[in-house]
mmCIF file of C-alpha atoms in Angstrom:
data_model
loop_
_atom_site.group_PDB
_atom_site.id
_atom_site.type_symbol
_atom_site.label_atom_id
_atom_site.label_comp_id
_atom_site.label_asym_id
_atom_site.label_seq_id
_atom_site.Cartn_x
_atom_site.Cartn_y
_atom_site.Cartn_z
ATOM 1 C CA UNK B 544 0.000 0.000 0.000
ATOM 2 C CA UNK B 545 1.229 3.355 -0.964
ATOM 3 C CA UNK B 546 1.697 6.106 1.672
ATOM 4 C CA UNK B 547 0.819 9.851 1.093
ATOM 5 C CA UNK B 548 0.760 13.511 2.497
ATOM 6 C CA UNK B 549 -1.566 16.287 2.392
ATOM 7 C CA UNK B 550 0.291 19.211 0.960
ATOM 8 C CA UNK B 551 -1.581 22.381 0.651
ATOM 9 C CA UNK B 552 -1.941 24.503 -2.790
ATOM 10 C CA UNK B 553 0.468 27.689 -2.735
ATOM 11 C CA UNK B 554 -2.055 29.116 -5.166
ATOM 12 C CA UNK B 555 -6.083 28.509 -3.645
ATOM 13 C CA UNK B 556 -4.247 26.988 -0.524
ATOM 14 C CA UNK B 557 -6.612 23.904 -0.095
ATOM 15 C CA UNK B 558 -5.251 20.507 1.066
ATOM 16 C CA UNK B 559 -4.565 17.460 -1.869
ATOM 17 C CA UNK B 560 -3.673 13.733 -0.853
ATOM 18 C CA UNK B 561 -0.342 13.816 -2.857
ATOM 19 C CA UNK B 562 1.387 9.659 -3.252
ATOM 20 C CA UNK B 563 4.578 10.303 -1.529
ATOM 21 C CA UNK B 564 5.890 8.462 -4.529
ATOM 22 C CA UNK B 565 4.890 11.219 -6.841
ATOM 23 C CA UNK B 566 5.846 14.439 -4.943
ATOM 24 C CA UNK B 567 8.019 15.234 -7.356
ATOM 25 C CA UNK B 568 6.189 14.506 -10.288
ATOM 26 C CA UNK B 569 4.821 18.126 -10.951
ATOM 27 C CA UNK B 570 1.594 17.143 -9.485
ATOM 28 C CA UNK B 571 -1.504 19.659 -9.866
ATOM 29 C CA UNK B 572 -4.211 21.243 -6.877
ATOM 30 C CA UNK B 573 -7.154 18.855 -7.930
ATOM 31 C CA UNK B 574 -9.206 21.798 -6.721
ATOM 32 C CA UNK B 575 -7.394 24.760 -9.061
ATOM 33 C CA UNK B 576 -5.528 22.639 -11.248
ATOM 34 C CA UNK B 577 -2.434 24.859 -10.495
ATOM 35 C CA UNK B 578 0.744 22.720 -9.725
ATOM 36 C CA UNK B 579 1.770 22.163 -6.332
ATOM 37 C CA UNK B 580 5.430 23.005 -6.364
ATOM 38 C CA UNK B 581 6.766 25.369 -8.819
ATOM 39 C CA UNK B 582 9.682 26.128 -6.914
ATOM 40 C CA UNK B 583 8.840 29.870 -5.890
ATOM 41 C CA UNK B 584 8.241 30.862 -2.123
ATOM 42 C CA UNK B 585 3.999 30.832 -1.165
ATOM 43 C CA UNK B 586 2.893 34.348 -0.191
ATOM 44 C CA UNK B 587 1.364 33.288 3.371
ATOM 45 C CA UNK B 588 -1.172 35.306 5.253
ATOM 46 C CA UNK B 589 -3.468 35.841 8.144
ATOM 47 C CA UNK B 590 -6.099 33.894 6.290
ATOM 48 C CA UNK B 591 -4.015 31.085 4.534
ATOM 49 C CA UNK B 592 -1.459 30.486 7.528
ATOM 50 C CA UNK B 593 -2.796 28.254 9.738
ATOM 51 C CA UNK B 594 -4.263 26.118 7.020
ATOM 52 C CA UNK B 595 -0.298 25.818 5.300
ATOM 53 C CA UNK B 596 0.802 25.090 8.909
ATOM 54 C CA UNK B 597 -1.644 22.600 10.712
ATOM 55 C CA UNK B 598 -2.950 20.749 7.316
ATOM 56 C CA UNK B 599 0.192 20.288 5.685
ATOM 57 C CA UNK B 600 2.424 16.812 6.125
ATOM 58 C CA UNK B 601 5.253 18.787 4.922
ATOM 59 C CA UNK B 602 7.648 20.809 6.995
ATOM 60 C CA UNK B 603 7.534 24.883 6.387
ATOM 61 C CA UNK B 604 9.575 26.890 6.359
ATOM 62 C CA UNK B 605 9.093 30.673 7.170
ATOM 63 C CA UNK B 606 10.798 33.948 6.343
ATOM 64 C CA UNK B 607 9.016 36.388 8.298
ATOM 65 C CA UNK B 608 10.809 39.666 6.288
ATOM 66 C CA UNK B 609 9.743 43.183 5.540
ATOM 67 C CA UNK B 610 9.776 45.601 2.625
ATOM 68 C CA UNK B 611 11.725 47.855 3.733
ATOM 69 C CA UNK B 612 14.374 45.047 5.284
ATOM 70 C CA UNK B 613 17.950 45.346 3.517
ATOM 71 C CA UNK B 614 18.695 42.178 4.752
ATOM 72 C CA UNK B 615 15.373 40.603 3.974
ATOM 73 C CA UNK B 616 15.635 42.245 0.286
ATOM 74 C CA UNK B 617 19.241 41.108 0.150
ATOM 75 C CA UNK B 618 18.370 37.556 1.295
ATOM 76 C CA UNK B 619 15.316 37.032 -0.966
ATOM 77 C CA UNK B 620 16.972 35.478 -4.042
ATOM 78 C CA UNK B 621 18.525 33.130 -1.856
ATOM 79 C CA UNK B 622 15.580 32.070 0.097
ATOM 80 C CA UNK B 623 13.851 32.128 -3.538
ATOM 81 C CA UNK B 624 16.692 29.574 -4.724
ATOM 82 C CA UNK B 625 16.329 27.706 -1.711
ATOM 83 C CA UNK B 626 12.786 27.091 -2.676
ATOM 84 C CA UNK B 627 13.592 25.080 -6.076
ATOM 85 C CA UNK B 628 16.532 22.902 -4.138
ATOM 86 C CA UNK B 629 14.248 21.738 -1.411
ATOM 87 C CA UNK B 630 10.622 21.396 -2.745
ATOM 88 C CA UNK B 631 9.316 18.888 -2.613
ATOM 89 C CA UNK B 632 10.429 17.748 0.846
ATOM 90 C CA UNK B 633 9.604 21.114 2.522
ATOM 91 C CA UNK B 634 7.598 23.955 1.279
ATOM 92 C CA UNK B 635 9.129 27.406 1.657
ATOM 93 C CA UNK B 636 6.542 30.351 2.522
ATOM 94 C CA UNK B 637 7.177 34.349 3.051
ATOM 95 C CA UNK B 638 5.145 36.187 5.760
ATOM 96 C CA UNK B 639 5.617 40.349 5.023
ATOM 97 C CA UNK B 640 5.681 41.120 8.723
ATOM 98 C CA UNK B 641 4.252 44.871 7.382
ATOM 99 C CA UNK B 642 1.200 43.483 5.879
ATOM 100 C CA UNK B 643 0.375 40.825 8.911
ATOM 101 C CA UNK B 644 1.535 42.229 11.858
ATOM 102 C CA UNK B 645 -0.828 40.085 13.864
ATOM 103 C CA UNK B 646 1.282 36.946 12.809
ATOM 104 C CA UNK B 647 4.617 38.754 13.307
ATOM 105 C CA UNK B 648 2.987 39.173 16.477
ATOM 106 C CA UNK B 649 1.740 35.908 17.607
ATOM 107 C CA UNK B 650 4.925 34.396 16.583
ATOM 108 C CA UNK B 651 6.641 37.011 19.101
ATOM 109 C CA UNK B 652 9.374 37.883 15.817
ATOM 110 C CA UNK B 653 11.511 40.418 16.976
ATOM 111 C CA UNK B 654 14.107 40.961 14.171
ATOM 112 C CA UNK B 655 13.473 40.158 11.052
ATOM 113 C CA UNK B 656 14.523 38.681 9.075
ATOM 114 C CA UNK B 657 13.478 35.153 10.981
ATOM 115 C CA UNK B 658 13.347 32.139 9.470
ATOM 116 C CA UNK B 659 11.006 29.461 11.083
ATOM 117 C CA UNK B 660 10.201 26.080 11.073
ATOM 118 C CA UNK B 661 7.079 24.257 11.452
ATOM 119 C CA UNK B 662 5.956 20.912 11.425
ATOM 120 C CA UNK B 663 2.849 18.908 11.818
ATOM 121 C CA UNK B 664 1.649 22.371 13.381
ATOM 122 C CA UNK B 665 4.445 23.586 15.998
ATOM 123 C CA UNK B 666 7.224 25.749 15.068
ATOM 124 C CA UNK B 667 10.427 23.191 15.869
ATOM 125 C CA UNK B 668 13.310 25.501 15.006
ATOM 126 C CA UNK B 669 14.373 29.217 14.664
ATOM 127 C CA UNK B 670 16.989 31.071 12.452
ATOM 128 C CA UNK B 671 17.016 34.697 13.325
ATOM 129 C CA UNK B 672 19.417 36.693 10.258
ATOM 130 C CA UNK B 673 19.897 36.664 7.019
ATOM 131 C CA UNK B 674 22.017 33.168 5.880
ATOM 132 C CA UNK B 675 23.410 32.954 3.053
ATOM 133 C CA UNK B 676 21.547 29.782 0.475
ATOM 134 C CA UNK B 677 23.985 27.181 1.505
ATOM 135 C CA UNK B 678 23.797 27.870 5.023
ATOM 136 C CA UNK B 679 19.961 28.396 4.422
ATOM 137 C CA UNK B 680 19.398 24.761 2.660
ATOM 138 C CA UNK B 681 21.801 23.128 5.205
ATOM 139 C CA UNK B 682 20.252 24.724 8.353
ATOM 140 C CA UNK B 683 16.630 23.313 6.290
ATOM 141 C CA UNK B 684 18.018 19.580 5.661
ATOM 142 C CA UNK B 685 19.175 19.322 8.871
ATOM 143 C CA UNK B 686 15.764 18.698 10.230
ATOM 144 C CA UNK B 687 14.687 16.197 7.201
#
C-alpha cells in the first residue's frame, strides 16, 4: 500500500492527498488545477497560515521579512533559490511582517529577518538573520 501527504496549494491553498511516490512529479491542486510546487516561495497570510501550517504533512519553512528590510531584500533570491533545491520535501513560505503584523505578532518575531520552522503544526526551530543559500538549505536539511 502506498503512503501519502496532504500538501496544501500555494495558489487557492486547499489541502490534496499527494502519493509520496509522486511528490516530485509536478503534481496539480485537484481543486485549481495549479501545480503544487513550482519552486517559488507561497505568499502566506493571516487567512491562509494556519491552514499551510496545521494541514500540511510537509515541513515549512518561514521567512518572516519586511519591505523595507535590507537584509530581507538582500536575502530574498537566496531564500527564492532555496525554494527550487528543497521542494518537494519542505515547502518554503514568506510572511511580510508589514502586511500581517498580527502573525509577526503571535509568533513574538523580533528581528526580522526570521526564518522558522514548522511541522505537523508547531514551530520546531528558529533562524534569526539573514544566511546565506547554503547555510539556508543546510540549516533546512538538517531537520529532514
Amino acid at each position: 500500500m502506498s503512503t501519502s501527504k496532504i500538501v496544501v496549494c500555494p495558489h487557492c491553498h486547499r489541502p490534496n492527498r499527494v502519493p509520496e511516490a509522486r511528490l516530485g512529479d509536478q503534481g496539480r491542486c485537484g481543486h485549481c488545477q495549479q501545480i503544487l510546487f513550482d519552486g517559488t516561495p507561497t505568499v502566506l497570510t493571516v487567512a491562509s497560515f494556519d491552514r499551510h501550517i496545521e494541514r500540511s504533512e510537509l515541513p515549512v519553512v518561514v521567512d518572516f521579512w519586511a519591505p523595507w528590510c535590507g537584509p530581507c531584500r538582500a536575502m530574498a533570491p537566496a531564500f527564492a533559490a532555496a525554494a527550487r533545491q528543497l521542494e518537494p520535501a519542505f515547502r518554503l513560505a514568506k510572511v511580510n511582517t508589514e502586511e500581517e503584523p498580527s502573525l509577526a505578532a503571535r509568533f513574538a518575531i523580533r528581528s526580522i529577518p526570521t526564518l522558522a520552522l514548522f511541522r505537523q503544526g508547531k514551530e520546531v526551530a528558529r533562524q534569526a538573520g539573514a544566511i546565506d543559500g547554503a547555510s539556508l538549505v543546510r540549516w533546512v536539511r538538517s531537520f529532514e
